[in-house]
Short mmCIF file of C-alpha atoms and ligand atoms in Angstrom, two decimals:
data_model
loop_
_atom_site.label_atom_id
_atom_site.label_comp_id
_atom_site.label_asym_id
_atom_site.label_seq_id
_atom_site.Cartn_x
_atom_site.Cartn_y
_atom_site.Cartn_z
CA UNK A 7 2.44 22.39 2.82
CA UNK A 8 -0.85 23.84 2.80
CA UNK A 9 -2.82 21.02 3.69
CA UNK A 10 -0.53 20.26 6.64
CA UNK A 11 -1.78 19.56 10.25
CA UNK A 12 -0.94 22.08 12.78
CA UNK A 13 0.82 21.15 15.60
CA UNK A 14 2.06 22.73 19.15
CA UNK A 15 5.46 21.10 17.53
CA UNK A 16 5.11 22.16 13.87
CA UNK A 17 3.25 21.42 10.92
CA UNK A 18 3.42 17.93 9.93
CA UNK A 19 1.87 15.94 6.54
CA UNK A 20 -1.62 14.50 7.80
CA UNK A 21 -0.48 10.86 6.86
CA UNK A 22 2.53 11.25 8.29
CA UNK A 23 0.99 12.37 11.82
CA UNK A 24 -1.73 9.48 11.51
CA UNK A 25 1.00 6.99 10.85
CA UNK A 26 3.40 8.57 13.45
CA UNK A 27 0.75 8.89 16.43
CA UNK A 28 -0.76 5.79 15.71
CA UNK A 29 -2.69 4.39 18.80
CA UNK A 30 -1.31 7.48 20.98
CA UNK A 31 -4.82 9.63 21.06
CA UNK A 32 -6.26 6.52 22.52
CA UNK A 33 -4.02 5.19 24.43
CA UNK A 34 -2.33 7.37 26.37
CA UNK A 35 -5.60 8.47 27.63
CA UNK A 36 -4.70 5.68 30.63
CA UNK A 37 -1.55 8.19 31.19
CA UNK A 38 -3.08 11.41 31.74
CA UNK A 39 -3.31 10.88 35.62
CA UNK A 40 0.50 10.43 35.32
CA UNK A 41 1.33 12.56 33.23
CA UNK A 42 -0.37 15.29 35.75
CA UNK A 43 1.63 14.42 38.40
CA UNK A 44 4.52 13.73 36.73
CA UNK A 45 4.35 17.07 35.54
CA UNK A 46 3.23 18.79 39.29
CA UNK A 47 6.58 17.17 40.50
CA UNK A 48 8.84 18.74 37.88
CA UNK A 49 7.19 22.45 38.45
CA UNK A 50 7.21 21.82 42.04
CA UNK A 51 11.05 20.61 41.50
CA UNK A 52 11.83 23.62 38.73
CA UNK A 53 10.35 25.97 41.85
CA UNK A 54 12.68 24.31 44.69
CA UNK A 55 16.05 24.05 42.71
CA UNK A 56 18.95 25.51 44.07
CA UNK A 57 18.50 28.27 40.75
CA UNK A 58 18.03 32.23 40.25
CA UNK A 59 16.15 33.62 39.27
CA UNK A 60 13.78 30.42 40.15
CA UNK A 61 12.23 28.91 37.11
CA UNK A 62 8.88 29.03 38.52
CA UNK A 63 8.02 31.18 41.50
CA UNK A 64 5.59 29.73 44.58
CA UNK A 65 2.50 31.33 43.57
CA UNK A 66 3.13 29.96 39.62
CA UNK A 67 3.47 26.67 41.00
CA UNK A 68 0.22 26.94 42.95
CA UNK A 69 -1.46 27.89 39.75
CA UNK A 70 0.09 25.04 37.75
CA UNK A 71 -0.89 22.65 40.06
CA UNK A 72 -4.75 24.09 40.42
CA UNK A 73 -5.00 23.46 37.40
CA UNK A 74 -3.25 20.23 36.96
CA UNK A 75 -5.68 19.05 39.74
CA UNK A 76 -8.65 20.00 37.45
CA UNK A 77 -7.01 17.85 34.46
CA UNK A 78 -6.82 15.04 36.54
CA UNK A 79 -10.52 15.33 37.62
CA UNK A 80 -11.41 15.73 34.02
CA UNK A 81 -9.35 12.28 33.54
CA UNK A 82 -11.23 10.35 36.33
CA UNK A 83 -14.72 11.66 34.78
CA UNK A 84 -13.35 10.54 31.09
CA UNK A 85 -13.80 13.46 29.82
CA UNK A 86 -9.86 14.60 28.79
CA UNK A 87 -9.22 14.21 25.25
CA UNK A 88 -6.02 14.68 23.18
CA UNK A 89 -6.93 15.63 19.75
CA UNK A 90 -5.03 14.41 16.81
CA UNK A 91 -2.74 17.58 16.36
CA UNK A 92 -1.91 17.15 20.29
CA UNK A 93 -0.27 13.28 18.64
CA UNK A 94 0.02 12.49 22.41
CA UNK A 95 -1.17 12.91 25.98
CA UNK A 96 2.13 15.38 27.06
CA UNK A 97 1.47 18.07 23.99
CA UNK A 98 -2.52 17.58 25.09
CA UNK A 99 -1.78 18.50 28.76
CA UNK A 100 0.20 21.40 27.93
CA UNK A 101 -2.02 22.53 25.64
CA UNK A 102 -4.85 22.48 28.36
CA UNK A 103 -2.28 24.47 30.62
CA UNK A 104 -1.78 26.94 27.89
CA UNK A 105 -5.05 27.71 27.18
CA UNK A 106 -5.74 28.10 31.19
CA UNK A 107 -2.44 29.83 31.94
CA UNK A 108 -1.16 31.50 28.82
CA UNK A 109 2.94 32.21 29.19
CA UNK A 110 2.94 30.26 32.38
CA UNK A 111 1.72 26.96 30.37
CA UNK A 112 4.06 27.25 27.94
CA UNK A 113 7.02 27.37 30.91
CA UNK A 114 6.20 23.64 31.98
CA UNK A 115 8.44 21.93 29.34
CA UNK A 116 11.53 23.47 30.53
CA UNK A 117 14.14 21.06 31.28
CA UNK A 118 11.85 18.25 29.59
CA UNK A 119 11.57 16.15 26.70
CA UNK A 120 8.95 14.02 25.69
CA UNK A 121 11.06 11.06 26.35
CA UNK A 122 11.29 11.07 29.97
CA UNK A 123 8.18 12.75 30.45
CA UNK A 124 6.76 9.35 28.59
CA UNK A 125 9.01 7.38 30.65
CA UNK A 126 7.96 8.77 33.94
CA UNK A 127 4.27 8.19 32.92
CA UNK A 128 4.70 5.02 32.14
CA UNK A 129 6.61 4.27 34.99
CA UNK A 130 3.61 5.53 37.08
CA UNK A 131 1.27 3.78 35.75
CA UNK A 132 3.11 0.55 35.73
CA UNK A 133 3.73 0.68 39.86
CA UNK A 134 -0.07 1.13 40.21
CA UNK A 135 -0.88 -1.69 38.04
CA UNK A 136 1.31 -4.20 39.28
CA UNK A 137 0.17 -3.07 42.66
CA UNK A 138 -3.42 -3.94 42.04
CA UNK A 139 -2.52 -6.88 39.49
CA UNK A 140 -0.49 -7.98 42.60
CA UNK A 141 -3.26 -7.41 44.46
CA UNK A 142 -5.53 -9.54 42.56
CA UNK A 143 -2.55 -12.13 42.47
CA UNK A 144 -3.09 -12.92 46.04
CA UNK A 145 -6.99 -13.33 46.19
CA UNK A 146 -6.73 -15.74 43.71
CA UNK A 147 -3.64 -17.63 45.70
CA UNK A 148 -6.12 -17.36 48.94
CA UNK A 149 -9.27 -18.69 46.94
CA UNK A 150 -7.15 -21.92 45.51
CA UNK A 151 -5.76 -22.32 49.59
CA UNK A 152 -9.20 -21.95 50.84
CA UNK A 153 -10.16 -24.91 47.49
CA UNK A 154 -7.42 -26.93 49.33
CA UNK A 155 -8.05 -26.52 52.97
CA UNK A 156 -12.19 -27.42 52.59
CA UNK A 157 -11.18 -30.33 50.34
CA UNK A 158 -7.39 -31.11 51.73
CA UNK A 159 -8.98 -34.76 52.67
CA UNK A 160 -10.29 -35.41 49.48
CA UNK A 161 -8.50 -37.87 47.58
CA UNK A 162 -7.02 -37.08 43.96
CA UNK A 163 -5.39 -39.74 41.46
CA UNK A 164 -2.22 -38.01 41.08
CA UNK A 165 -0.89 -37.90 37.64
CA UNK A 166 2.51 -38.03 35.39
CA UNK A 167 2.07 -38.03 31.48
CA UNK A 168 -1.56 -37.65 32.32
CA UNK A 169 -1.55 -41.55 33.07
CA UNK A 170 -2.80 -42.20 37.19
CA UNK A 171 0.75 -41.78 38.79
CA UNK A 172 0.27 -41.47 43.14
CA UNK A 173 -1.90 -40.49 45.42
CA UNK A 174 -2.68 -36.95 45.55
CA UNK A 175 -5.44 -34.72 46.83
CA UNK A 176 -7.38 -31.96 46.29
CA UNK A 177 -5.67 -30.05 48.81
CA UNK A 178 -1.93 -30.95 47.23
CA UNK A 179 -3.42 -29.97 43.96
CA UNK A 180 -5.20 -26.39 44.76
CA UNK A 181 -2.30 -25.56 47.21
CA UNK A 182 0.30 -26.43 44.55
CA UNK A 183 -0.97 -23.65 41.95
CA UNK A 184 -1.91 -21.32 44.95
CA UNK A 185 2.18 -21.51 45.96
CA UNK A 186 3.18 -21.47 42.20
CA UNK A 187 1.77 -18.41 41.99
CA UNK A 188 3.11 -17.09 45.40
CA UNK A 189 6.32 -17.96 43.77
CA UNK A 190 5.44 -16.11 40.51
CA UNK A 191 5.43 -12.87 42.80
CA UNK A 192 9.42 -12.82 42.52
CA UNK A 193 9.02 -12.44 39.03
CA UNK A 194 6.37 -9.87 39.45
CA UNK A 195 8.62 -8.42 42.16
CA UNK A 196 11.87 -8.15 39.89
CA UNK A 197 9.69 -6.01 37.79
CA UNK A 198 8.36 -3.67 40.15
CA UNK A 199 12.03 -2.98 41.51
CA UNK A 200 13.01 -2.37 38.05
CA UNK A 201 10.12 0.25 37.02
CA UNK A 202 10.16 2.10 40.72
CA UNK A 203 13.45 4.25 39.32
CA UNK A 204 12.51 7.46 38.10
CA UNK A 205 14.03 8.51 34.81
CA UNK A 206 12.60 12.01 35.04
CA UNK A 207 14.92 14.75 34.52
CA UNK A 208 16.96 12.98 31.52
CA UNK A 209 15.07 14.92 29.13
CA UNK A 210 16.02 13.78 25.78
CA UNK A 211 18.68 11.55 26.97
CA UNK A 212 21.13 13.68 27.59
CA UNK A 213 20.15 15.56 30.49
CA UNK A 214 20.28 19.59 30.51
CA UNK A 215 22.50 22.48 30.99
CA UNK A 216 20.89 23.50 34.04
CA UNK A 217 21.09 21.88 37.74
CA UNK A 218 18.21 20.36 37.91
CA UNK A 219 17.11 18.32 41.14
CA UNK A 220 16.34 14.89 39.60
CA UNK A 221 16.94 13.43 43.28
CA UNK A 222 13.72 15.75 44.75
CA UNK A 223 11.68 15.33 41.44
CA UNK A 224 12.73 11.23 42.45
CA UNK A 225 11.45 11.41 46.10
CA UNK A 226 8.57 13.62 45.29
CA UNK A 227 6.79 10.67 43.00
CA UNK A 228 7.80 8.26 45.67
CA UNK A 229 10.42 6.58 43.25
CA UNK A 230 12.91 4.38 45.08
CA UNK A 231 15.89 6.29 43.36
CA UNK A 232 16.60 8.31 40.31
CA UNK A 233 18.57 6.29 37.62
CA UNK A 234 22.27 7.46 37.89
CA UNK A 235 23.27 7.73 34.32
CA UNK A 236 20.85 9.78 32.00
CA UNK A 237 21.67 8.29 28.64
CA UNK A 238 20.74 4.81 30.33
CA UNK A 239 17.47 6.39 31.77
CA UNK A 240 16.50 6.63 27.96
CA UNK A 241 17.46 2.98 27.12
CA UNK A 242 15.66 1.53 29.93
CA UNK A 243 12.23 2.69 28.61
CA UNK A 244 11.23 -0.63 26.66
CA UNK A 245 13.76 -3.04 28.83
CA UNK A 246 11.00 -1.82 31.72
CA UNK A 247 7.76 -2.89 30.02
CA UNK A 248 9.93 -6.18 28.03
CA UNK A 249 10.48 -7.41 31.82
CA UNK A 250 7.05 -6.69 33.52
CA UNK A 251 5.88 -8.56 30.65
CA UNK A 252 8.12 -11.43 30.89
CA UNK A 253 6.90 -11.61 34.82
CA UNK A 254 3.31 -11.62 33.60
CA UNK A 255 3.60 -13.93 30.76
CA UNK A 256 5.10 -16.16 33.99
CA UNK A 257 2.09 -16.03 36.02
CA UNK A 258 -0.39 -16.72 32.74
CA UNK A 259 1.28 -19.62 32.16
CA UNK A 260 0.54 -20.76 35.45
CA UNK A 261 -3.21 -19.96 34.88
CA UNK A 262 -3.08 -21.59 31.65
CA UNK A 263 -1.87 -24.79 33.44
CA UNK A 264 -4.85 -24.66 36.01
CA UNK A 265 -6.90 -24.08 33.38
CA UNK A 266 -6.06 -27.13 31.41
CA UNK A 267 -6.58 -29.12 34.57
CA UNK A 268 -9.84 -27.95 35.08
CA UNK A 269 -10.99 -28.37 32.02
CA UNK A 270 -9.84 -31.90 31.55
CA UNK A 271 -10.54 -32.64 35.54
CA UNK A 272 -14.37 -31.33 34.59
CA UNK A 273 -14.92 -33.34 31.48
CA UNK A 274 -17.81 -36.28 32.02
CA UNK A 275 -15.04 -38.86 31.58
CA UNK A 276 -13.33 -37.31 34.73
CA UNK A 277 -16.45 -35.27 37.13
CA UNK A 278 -13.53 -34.76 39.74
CA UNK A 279 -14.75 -31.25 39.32
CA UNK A 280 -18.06 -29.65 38.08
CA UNK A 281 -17.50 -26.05 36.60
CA UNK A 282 -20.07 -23.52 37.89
CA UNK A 283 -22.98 -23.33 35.22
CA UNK A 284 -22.84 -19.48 35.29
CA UNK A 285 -19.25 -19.49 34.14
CA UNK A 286 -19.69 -21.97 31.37
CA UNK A 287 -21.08 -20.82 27.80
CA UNK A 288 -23.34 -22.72 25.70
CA UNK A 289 -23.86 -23.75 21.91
CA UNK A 290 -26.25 -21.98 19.30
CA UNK A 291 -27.09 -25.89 18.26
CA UNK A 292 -26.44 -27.98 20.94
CA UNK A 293 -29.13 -27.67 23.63
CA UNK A 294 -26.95 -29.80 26.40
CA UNK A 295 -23.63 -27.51 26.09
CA UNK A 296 -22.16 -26.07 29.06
CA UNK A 297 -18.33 -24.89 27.38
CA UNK A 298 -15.20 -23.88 29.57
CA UNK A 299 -15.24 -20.79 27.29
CA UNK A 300 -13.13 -19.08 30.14
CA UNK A 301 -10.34 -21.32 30.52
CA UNK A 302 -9.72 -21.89 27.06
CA UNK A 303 -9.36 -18.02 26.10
CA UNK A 304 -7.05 -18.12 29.95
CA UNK A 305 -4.61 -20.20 27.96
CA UNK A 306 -4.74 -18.39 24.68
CA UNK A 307 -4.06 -15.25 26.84
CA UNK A 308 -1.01 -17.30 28.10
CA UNK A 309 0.23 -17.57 24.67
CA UNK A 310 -1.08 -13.60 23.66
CA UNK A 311 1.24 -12.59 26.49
CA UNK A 312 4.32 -14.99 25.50
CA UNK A 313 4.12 -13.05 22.01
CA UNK A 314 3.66 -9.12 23.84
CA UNK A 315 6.76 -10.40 25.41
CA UNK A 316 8.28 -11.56 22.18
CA UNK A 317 7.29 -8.43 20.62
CA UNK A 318 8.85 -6.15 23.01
CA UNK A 319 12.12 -8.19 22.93
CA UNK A 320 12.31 -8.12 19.43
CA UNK A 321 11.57 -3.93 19.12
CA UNK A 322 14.61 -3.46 21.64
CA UNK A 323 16.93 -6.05 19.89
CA UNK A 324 18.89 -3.86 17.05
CA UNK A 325 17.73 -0.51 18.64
CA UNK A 326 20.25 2.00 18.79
CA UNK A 327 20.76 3.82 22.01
CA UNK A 328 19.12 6.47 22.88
CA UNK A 329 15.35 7.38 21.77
CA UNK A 330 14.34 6.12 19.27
CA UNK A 331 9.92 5.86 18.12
CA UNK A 332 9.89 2.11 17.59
CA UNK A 333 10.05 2.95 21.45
CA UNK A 334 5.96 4.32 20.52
CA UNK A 335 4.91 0.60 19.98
CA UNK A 336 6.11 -1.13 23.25
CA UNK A 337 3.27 1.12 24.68
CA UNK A 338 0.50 -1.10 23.72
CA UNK A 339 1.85 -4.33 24.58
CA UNK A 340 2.13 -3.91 27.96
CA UNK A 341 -1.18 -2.06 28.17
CA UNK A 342 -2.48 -5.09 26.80
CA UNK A 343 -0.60 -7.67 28.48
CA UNK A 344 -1.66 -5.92 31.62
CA UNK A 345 -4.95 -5.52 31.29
CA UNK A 346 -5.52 -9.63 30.00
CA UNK A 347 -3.07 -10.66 32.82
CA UNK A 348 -5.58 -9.03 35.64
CA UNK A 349 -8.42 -9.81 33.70
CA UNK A 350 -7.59 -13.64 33.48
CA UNK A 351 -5.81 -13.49 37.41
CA UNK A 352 -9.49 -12.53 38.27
CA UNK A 353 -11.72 -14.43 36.57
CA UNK A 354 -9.90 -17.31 37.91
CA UNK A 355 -10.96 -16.44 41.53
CA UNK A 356 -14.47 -16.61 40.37
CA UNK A 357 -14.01 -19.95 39.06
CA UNK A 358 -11.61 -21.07 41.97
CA UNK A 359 -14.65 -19.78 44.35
CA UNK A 360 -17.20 -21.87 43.41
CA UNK A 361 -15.98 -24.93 41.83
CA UNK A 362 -17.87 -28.05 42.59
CA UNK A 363 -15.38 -30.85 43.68
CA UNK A 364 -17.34 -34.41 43.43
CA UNK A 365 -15.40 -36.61 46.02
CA UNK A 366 -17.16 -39.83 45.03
CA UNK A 367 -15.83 -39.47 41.38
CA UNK A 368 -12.43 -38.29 42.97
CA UNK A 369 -12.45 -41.50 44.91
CA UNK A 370 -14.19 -43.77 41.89
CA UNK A 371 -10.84 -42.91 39.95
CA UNK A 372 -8.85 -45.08 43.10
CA UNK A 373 -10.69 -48.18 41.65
CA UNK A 374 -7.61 -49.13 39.09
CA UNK A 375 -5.31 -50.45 41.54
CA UNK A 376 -1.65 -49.25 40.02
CA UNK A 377 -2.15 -45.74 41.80
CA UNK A 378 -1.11 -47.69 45.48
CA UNK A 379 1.65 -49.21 43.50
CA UNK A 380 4.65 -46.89 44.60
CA UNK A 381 2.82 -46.52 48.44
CA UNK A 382 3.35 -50.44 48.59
CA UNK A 383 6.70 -50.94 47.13
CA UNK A 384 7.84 -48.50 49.92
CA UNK A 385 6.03 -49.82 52.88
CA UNK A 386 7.97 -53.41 51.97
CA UNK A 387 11.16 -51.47 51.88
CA UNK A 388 9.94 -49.84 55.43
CA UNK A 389 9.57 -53.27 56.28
CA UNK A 390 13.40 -54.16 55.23
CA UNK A 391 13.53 -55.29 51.23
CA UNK A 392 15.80 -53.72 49.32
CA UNK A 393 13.79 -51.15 46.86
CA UNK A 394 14.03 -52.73 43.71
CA UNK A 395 13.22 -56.33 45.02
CA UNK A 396 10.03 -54.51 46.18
CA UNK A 397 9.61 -52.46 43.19
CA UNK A 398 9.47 -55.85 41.09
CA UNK A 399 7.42 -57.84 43.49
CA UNK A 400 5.22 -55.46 43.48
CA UNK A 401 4.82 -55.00 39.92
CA UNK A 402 4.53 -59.05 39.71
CA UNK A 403 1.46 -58.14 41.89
CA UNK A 404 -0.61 -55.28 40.93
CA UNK A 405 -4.15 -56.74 41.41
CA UNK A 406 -3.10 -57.48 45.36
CA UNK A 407 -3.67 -53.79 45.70
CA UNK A 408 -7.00 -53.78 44.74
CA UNK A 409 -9.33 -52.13 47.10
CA UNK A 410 -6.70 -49.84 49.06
CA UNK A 411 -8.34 -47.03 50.69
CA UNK A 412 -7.06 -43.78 49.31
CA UNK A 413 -8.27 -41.82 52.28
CA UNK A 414 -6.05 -43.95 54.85
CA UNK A 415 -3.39 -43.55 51.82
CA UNK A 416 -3.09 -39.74 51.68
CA UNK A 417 -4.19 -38.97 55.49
CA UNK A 418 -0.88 -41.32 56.61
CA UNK A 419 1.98 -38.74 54.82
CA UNK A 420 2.21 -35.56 57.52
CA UNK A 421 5.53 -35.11 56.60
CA UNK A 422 6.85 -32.56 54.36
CA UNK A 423 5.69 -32.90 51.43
CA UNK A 424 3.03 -35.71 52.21
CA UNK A 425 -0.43 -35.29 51.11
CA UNK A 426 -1.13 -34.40 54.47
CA UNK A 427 1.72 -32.56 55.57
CA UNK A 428 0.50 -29.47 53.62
CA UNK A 429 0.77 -26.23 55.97
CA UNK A 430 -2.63 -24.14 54.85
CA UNK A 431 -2.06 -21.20 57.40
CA UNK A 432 1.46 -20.74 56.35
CA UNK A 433 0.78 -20.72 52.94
CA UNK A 434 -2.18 -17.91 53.56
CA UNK A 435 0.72 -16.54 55.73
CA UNK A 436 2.81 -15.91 53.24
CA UNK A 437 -0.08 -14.52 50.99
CA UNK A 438 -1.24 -12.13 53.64
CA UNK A 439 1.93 -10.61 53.97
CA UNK A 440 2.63 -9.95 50.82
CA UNK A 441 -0.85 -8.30 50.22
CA UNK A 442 0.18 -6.09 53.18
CA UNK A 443 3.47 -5.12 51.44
CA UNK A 444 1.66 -3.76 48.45
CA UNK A 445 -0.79 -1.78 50.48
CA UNK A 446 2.16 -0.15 52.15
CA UNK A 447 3.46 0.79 48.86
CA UNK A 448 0.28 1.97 47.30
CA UNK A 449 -0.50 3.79 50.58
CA UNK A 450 3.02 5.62 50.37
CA UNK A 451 2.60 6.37 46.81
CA UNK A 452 -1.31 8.15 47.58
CA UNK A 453 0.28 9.61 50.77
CA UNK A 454 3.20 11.17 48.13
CA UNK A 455 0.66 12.31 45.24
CA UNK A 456 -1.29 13.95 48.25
CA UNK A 457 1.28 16.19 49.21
CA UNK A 458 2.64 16.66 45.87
CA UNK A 459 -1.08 18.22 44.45
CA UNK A 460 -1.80 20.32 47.63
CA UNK A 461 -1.20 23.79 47.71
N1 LIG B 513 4.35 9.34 21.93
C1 LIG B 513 5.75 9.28 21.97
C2 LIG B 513 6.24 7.90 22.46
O1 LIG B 513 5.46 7.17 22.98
C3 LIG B 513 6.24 10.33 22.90
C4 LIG B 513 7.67 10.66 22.73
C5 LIG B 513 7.88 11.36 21.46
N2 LIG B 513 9.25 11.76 21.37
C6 LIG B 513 9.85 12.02 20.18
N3 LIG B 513 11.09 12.33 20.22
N4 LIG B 513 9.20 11.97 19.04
O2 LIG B 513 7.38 7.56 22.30
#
């Protein structure tokens, strides 16, 4: 007993604090913002409730949140700390309130656990980092549209088992993974409906004697709603980070795809596209090495992020309800998977931005006539024969397509869905508003934390 640590919680066996804290110290040093505010709306919601005598009076809550506001400077400069008898980033903050306030420090945890105040943090800093993650999603969409549009006339063997397949284009192929990741947004969106519910208030899972205002504390952090039922509140930490991960592991996998095209599309054999020197890496032997370092780590992060996912799935699986710590090592995985999935969303853009396309090697891969095959075997139908008559004549014939221009090929097919019936504007469009949707939101959520830290 005597050489146990000191906590604001107890004393505690040193290895048994290391082992319990883990990563905490370190980690939830990227929740201290949230935790601040999280915190200013409870005392501002302890102050308003319909209560007497009121938990906190007006002039307590000014205090609180003075120096709250101070914390969260100290945060921005990187110079909070939570030691290891704090274990985590809630005891450290009311520590730092204790020591500033005395009695009135220790009032804060009223009406709180650790559990939701960890879930509301989280929760925080989630919505901001999908904001900005989506964010980032949507420059890199615009880059690959504005790839397309500058090179929507340049002509691109399109491919099925990697053997030459149709006529494509640049513009078909750029605009493609621009809308796949457009699309990957409803992923990303499912997520951020999921984590905007504010679980602050169920305290340990089982909410508290007194009548709190979870609604206000809700509508003071700009949450869309409070989740109804408390006990679920406490479950739904873990299912939160399981699906944002799930929608990011999505969109990595469409990076990873991109990234195998360009690096096969940018090998000497192919030279459809040249990979901008700066962005390649070389060898410690081989003087002539330029390496698509970049891509090849995008697609292990594609599989890094498929195994967060995993992870977090597999924590949750036989969990009972209720809190439980295994809870403790979700936190890390989608820290990580976050942080590699904007990483990897925007070192794409750089590459998308200044990629060399080569359209006489584009239009050099045209020279092995089987490409037209399909185009042909349609215009005879167009001209009356019945499909598969065509399809066989035409495969009877393969060398009579020799010397088809591509160009003519894919600048024929405006339709929908033709080479050349790709909408560029709309696609932007749709990328534009979307951006515009998630400045709203962060705009409403600064406008919220504004009001919520002034006095
Ligand atoms: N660091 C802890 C976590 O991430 C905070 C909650 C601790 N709660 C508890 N009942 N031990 O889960």
């Amino acid at each position: 007993m005597a050489n146990d640590t000191a906590t604001t919680v107890g004393k505690i066996n040193p290895d048994v604090l290391a082992f319990t804290e883990g990563k905490d110290p370190i980690l939830d040093l990227a929740l201290a913002q949230s935790d601040c505010i999280g915190t200013a709306a409870h005392v501002t919601m302890l102050t308003r409730m319909n209560y007497t005598p009121a938990i906190f009076t007006e002039d307590q809550r000014r205090q609180v949140i003075l120096a709250l506001r101070d914390i969260i400077d100290e945060a921005r400069r990187g110079e909070f700390t939570i030691t290891a008898a704090d274990q985590d980033v809630h005891l450290a903050v009311e520590r730092r309130l204790t020591e500033r306030l005395g009695d009135l420090g220790k009032k804060v945890h009223t009406c709180r656990s650790r559990n939701d105040q960890v879930a509301v943090d989280i929760r925080l800093h989630i919505r901001d980092e999908l904001n900005a993650l989506a964010l980032e999603l949507t420059d890199l969409a615009d880059s690959l549209l504005t790839l397309g549009a500058n090179h929507r006339t340049v002509p691109l063997v399109g491919r099925t088992h990697l053997q030459p397949a149709m006529p494509s284009s640049v513009g078909m192929w750029a605009s493609g993974y621009a809308e796949m990741l457009l699309d990957d947004t409803f992923l990303l969106d499912a997520a951020r409906r999921l984590n905007n519910l504010c679980p602050l208030g169920s305290a340990a899972g089982y909410g508290v004697p007194l009548p709190i205002d979870r609604q206000l504390t809700s509508n003071l952090l700009a949450f869309e709603r409070p989740h109804h039922n408390v006990f679920y509140a406490s479950c739904a930490r873990g299912k939160d980070e399981a699906v944002l991960l799930a929608a990011c592991g999505q969109i990595m996998l469409t990076l990873s795809r991109l990234a195998e095209d360009l690096i096969l599309f940018s090998m000497p054999e192919f030279r459809y596209f040249t990979l901008p020197r700066d962005l390649c890496t070389g060898s410690s032997i081989m003087p002539q090495k330029y390496n698509p370092d970049v891509l090849e780590l995008i697609r292990a992060k594609a599989a890094l992020l498929q195994g967060y996912t995993t992870a977090a799935n597999v924590i949750l699986k036989a969990m009972p309800g209720g809190y439980n710590r295994d809870l403790q090592d979700t936190k890390e995985l989608y820290m990580e998977g976050l942080r590699v999935t904007r990483a990897s969303l925007r070192i794409m853009k750089l590459m998308a931005d200044s990629l060399t396309v080569n359209p006489d090697a584009c239009r050099a891969a045209f020279a092995e006539p089987g490409v037209f095959a399909t185009d042909r075997a349609l215009e005879l139908v167009a001209a009356g024969m019945p499909f598969r008559d065509a399809y066989h004549q035409v495969r009877d014939h393969l060398e009579d397509l020799r010397g088809m221009d591509p160009d003519a090929v894919i600048a024929k097919k405006t339709h929908l869905g033709g080479t050349n019936g790709i909408s560029f504007p709309a696609l932007l469009a749709r990328s534009g508003a979307y951006r515009a949707e998630i400045q709203a939101s962060q705009a409403g959520i600064a406008e919220a934390f504004r009001k919520l830290l002034t006095v």
